[in-house]
Coordinates of C-alpha atoms and ligand atoms in Angstrom, one line a residue:
X1 CA 2.6 1.7 21.0
X2 CA -0.3 0.6 19.5
X3 CA -0.3 2.8 16.2
X4 CA 1.8 1.9 13.3
X5 CA 1.3 5.3 11.8
X6 CA 0.4 8.4 13.0
X7 CA 0.0 11.5 10.9
X8 CA -1.0 15.2 11.7
X9 CA -2.1 17.7 9.3
X10 CA -0.1 16.6 6.5
X11 CA -0.1 18.7 3.4
X12 CA 1.9 18.4 0.1
X13 CA 2.0 21.1 -2.2
X14 CA 3.6 20.7 -5.9
X15 CA 4.1 24.6 -6.7
X16 CA 0.4 25.8 -6.0
X17 CA -1.2 22.6 -6.6
X18 CA -2.2 21.0 -3.3
X19 CA -1.6 17.1 -3.9
X20 CA -2.3 16.2 0.1
X21 CA -4.8 18.8 1.6
X22 CA -4.0 19.0 5.9
X23 CA -4.7 15.1 6.3
X24 CA -4.7 13.5 9.7
X25 CA -5.0 9.8 10.3
X26 CA -3.8 6.8 12.4
X27 CA -3.0 3.3 11.5
X28 CA -2.9 0.7 14.1
X29 CA -0.6 -1.9 14.3
X30 CA -1.2 -5.3 12.5
X31 CA -4.1 -3.9 10.5
X32 CA -4.6 -3.8 6.8
X33 CA -5.3 -0.3 6.1
X34 CA -6.3 0.7 2.7
X35 CA -6.4 4.3 1.1
X36 CA -9.0 4.0 -1.7
X37 CA -9.5 6.7 -4.4
X38 CA -9.4 7.6 -8.2
X39 CA -6.3 8.1 -10.3
X40 CA -4.7 11.3 -9.6
X41 CA -6.0 11.5 -6.1
X42 CA -2.7 11.8 -4.4
X43 CA -2.3 8.1 -3.1
X44 CA 1.0 7.5 -4.2
X45 CA 2.3 11.1 -3.0
X46 CA 1.1 10.0 0.7
X47 CA 3.0 6.9 0.3
X48 CA 6.3 9.0 -0.8
X49 CA 5.6 11.0 2.2
X50 CA 5.3 8.4 4.8
X51 CA 8.5 6.6 3.7
X52 CA 10.5 9.8 3.3
X53 CA 11.1 9.8 -0.2
X54 CA 9.2 13.2 -0.4
X55 CA 9.2 16.1 2.1
X56 CA 6.1 17.3 3.5
X57 CA 5.2 21.0 2.8
X58 CA 3.7 21.0 6.3
X59 CA 2.5 18.7 9.3
X60 CA 4.1 15.9 10.8
X61 CA 3.9 12.2 11.5
X62 CA 5.8 9.0 12.5
X63 CA 6.0 5.6 11.0
X64 CA 6.6 3.1 13.6
X65 CA 7.9 5.4 15.8
X66 CA 10.1 7.2 13.5
X67 CA 9.8 10.6 12.3
X68 CA 8.7 11.0 8.9
X69 CA 10.8 14.1 8.3
X70 CA 14.0 13.2 10.2
X71 CA 14.2 9.6 10.4
X72 CA 13.3 8.3 7.0
X73 CA 16.5 6.1 6.7
X74 CA 15.0 4.1 9.7
X75 CA 11.5 4.0 8.3
X76 CA 13.1 2.3 5.0
X77 CA 15.1 -0.2 6.9
X78 CA 11.7 -1.3 8.9
X79 CA 9.2 -0.9 6.0
X80 CA 8.9 -2.6 2.8
X81 CA 7.6 -0.7 -0.5
X82 CA 6.0 -2.4 -3.2
X83 CA 5.8 0.5 -6.2
X84 CA 3.0 0.9 -8.4
X85 CA 5.2 0.0 -11.3
X86 CA 7.0 -3.0 -9.7
X87 CA 10.8 -2.0 -9.6
X88 CA 11.9 -5.1 -10.8
X89 CA 14.9 -5.4 -13.4
X90 CA 13.2 -7.5 -16.5
X91 CA 16.4 -8.5 -18.0
X92 CA 17.8 -10.5 -14.9
X93 CA 16.4 -13.9 -13.5
X94 CA 14.1 -14.0 -10.4
X95 CA 16.9 -15.0 -8.0
X96 CA 19.1 -12.0 -9.4
X97 CA 16.2 -9.6 -8.5
X98 CA 16.0 -11.2 -5.0
X99 CA 19.6 -10.9 -4.5
X100 CA 19.5 -7.4 -5.5
X101 CA 16.9 -6.6 -3.2
X102 CA 18.8 -8.5 -0.5
X103 CA 21.7 -6.2 -1.0
X104 CA 19.8 -2.9 -1.2
X105 CA 18.1 -3.7 2.1
X106 CA 21.3 -4.8 3.8
X107 CA 19.9 -8.6 4.8
X108 CA 23.0 -10.2 6.6
X109 CA 24.6 -12.6 4.2
X110 CA 24.0 -15.6 6.2
X111 CA 20.5 -15.0 6.2
X112 CA 20.0 -14.3 2.4
X113 CA 19.6 -17.9 1.4
X114 CA 17.1 -18.7 4.2
X115 CA 15.1 -15.6 3.0
X116 CA 15.3 -16.4 -0.4
X117 CA 14.0 -19.9 0.2
X118 CA 11.0 -18.5 2.2
X119 CA 10.1 -16.0 -0.3
X120 CA 10.2 -18.5 -3.2
X121 CA 7.7 -20.7 -1.4
X122 CA 5.5 -17.8 -0.3
X123 CA 5.4 -16.4 -3.8
X124 CA 4.9 -20.0 -5.4
X125 CA 8.2 -19.5 -7.4
X126 CA 9.8 -22.2 -6.3
X127 CA 11.5 -23.8 -9.6
X128 CA 11.3 -20.7 -11.6
X129 CA 14.4 -19.2 -9.6
X130 CA 16.4 -19.1 -13.0
X131 CA 14.0 -17.6 -15.5
X132 CA 14.4 -14.1 -16.8
X133 CA 12.2 -12.0 -14.9
X134 CA 10.7 -10.4 -17.9
X135 CA 9.3 -13.7 -19.1
X136 CA 7.0 -14.3 -16.3
X137 CA 3.1 -13.6 -16.2
X138 CA 1.8 -10.5 -14.5
X139 CA 0.6 -12.5 -11.5
X140 CA 4.1 -14.0 -11.0
X141 CA 6.2 -10.5 -11.5
X142 CA 3.5 -9.3 -8.8
X143 CA 4.4 -11.6 -6.6
X144 CA 8.0 -11.3 -7.0
X145 CA 7.9 -7.7 -6.7
X146 CA 6.5 -8.4 -3.3
X147 CA 8.9 -10.8 -2.2
X148 CA 11.8 -8.2 -3.2
X149 CA 9.8 -5.8 -0.9
X150 CA 9.9 -7.8 2.1
X151 CA 13.2 -9.9 1.7
X152 CA 14.3 -7.7 4.8
X153 CA 11.4 -9.0 6.9
X154 CA 9.9 -5.9 7.5
X155 CA 7.3 -5.0 10.4
X156 CA 5.3 -2.6 7.7
X157 CA 4.6 -3.1 4.1
X158 CA 3.6 -0.2 1.8
X159 CA 1.7 -1.4 -1.5
X160 CA 0.8 1.0 -4.0
X161 CA -2.1 -0.3 -6.4
X162 CA -0.4 -3.8 -6.2
X163 CA -2.8 -5.9 -8.3
X164 CA -3.3 -3.6 -11.4
X165 CA -3.2 -5.4 -14.5
X166 CA -3.1 -8.9 -13.1
X167 CA -6.1 -11.5 -13.4
X168 CA -8.7 -12.3 -10.7
X169 CA -6.9 -15.9 -9.7
X170 CA -3.5 -13.9 -9.3
X171 CA -5.4 -11.2 -7.2
X172 CA -7.0 -13.7 -5.0
X173 CA -3.4 -15.6 -4.6
X174 CA -1.6 -12.1 -4.0
X175 CA -4.2 -11.2 -1.2
X176 CA -3.9 -14.7 0.5
X177 CA -0.3 -13.7 1.0
X178 CA -1.0 -10.5 2.3
X179 CA -3.6 -12.1 4.9
X180 CA -0.7 -14.3 5.9
X181 CA 1.8 -11.6 6.3
X182 CA -0.8 -9.7 8.5
X183 CA -1.4 -12.8 10.9
X184 CA 2.3 -12.6 11.3
X185 CA 1.9 -9.0 12.6
X186 CA 3.0 -7.0 9.6
X187 CA 1.1 -3.9 9.2
X188 CA -0.2 -3.3 5.7
X189 CA -1.0 0.1 4.3
X190 CA -2.1 -0.5 0.6
X191 CA -3.6 1.7 -2.0
X192 CA -6.1 0.9 -4.3
X193 CA -9.0 2.6 -6.8
X194 CA -10.6 -1.3 -7.0
X195 CA -13.8 -1.1 -4.8
X196 CA -13.6 -4.9 -4.2
X197 CA -10.3 -4.9 -2.9
X198 CA -10.6 -2.6 -0.6
X199 CA -13.4 -5.1 1.2
X200 CA -10.0 -6.8 2.2
X201 CA -8.8 -3.9 4.4
X202 CA -9.8 -3.8 8.1
X203 CA -9.9 -0.1 7.9
X204 CA -10.3 1.9 4.6
X205 CA -9.7 5.7 4.2
X206 CA -11.8 7.3 1.3
X207 CA -9.3 9.5 -0.5
X208 CA -10.4 12.2 -3.0
X209 CA -8.0 14.9 -4.5
X210 CA -6.1 15.2 -1.6
X211 CA -8.7 14.8 0.9
X212 CA -9.6 12.1 3.4
X213 CA -13.6 11.9 3.0
X214 CA -14.2 9.4 5.8
X215 CA -12.3 6.4 7.6
X216 CA -14.0 3.3 9.1
X217 CA -14.3 -0.1 8.5
X218 CA -15.8 -1.2 5.2
X219 CA -19.2 -2.6 6.6
X220 CA -19.5 1.0 8.8
X221 CA -18.7 2.7 5.6
X222 CA -21.7 1.1 4.1
X223 CA -23.9 1.6 6.9
X224 CA -23.2 5.4 6.7
X225 CA -25.2 5.4 3.4
X226 CA -27.3 2.6 4.3
X227 CA -29.6 4.8 6.5
X228 CA -29.9 7.1 3.8
X229 CA -31.2 5.2 0.7
X230 CA -30.3 1.8 -0.5
X231 CA -31.3 -1.4 1.2
X232 CA -27.7 -3.0 0.4
X233 CA -25.5 -0.2 -0.4
X234 CA -22.3 -1.2 -1.9
X235 CA -18.9 0.6 -1.1
X236 CA -19.3 2.2 -4.3
X237 CA -22.5 3.7 -3.3
X238 CA -20.6 5.1 -0.2
X239 CA -17.8 6.5 -2.1
X240 CA -20.3 8.2 -4.8
X241 CA -22.5 9.7 -1.8
X242 CA -19.6 11.0 0.2
X243 CA -18.0 12.5 -3.0
X244 CA -21.2 14.3 -3.8
X245 CA -21.5 15.5 -0.3
X246 CA -18.0 17.1 -0.7
X247 CA -18.7 18.5 -4.3
X248 CA -21.8 20.2 -2.7
X249 CA -19.9 21.4 0.4
X250 CA -17.1 23.1 -2.2
X251 CA -20.1 24.9 -4.2
X252 CA -22.0 25.9 -1.5
Ligands
ADP1 N1 6.5 15.1 -8.5 C1 5.4 15.8 -8.8 N2 4.9 16.9 -9.4 C2 4.1 17.9 -9.7 N3 3.0 17.0 -9.7 C3 2.8 15.9 -9.1 C4 4.1 15.3 -8.9 N4 3.8 14.0 -8.1 C5 2.6 14.1 -8.3 N5 1.9 15.1 -8.9 C6 0.3 15.1 -9.0 O1 -0.2 15.1 -8.0 C7 -1.4 14.5 -8.0 C8 -1.6 13.2 -7.1 O2 -1.0 12.4 -7.9 P1 -0.5 10.8 -7.4 O3 -0.1 11.0 -5.9 O4 0.4 10.2 -8.1 O5 -2.0 10.2 -7.5 P2 -2.5 8.8 -7.5 O6 -1.5 7.9 -6.6 O7 -3.7 8.8 -6.4 O8 -3.2 8.3 -8.7 C9 -1.6 14.4 -9.7 O9 -2.3 15.3 -10.1 C10 -0.3 14.4 -9.9 O10 0.1 15.1 -11.2
MG2 MG1 -0.7 6.2 -7.7

């Protein structure tokens, strides 16, 4: 199977409000796939639908071959999820957070120490095991949250706006880790509203109030508008262009 995610006509309504509007897309195995869109456009809702934390109103799909409606226990076993508000316990230590998530994800007892060691090294947290999580800087917390999300060595990782509120150096360090994971074959699904962050992705989907405007590589996205006006368009130019197009479509 070459796709990690296959989604068809997925819709989510909250009452009459359509948060996700009949979207279809595939994510290839091993790629870094980004959903780029403004706040409130439905990015978190899509992730929650994909990992079975929310039920779709209609549509279908699979993640790693598991049905998003029926097999959500399997999906959660094979995927990691780093939520927008890093779900760390602030009043316990770094190591206790890792132990907690190892328990949640059912990491076998004889593997826990090895995994913890790998994660602490990956996250540059060696020596900080006994620190209270709440005392860590934003970048450290972010890398610990990532470590907790992958303690069970998942095949696929969902990151919901993972670098909000951290400094540029920490963001760079975080993305280096993501590239490493990707090179090891982990498929990454990431949401962001930072244009520069979207540049890190192999494929991006422009997501705008429940709709996928366009899905392509960052370079092709820019070419899409490049032929129209600017000499060297940015991703932001492409996004603004497509949003205008969408709004004109709605008005006419
Ligand atoms: N459980 C819910 N009940 C009602 N409305 C919701 C719920 N979750 C999200 N929404 C609404 O759906 C829209 C998309 O939200 P969200 O997926 O969080 O967007 P994003 O992650 O892109 O900021 C927002 O208008 C939000 O208020
Ligand atoms: Mg969100």
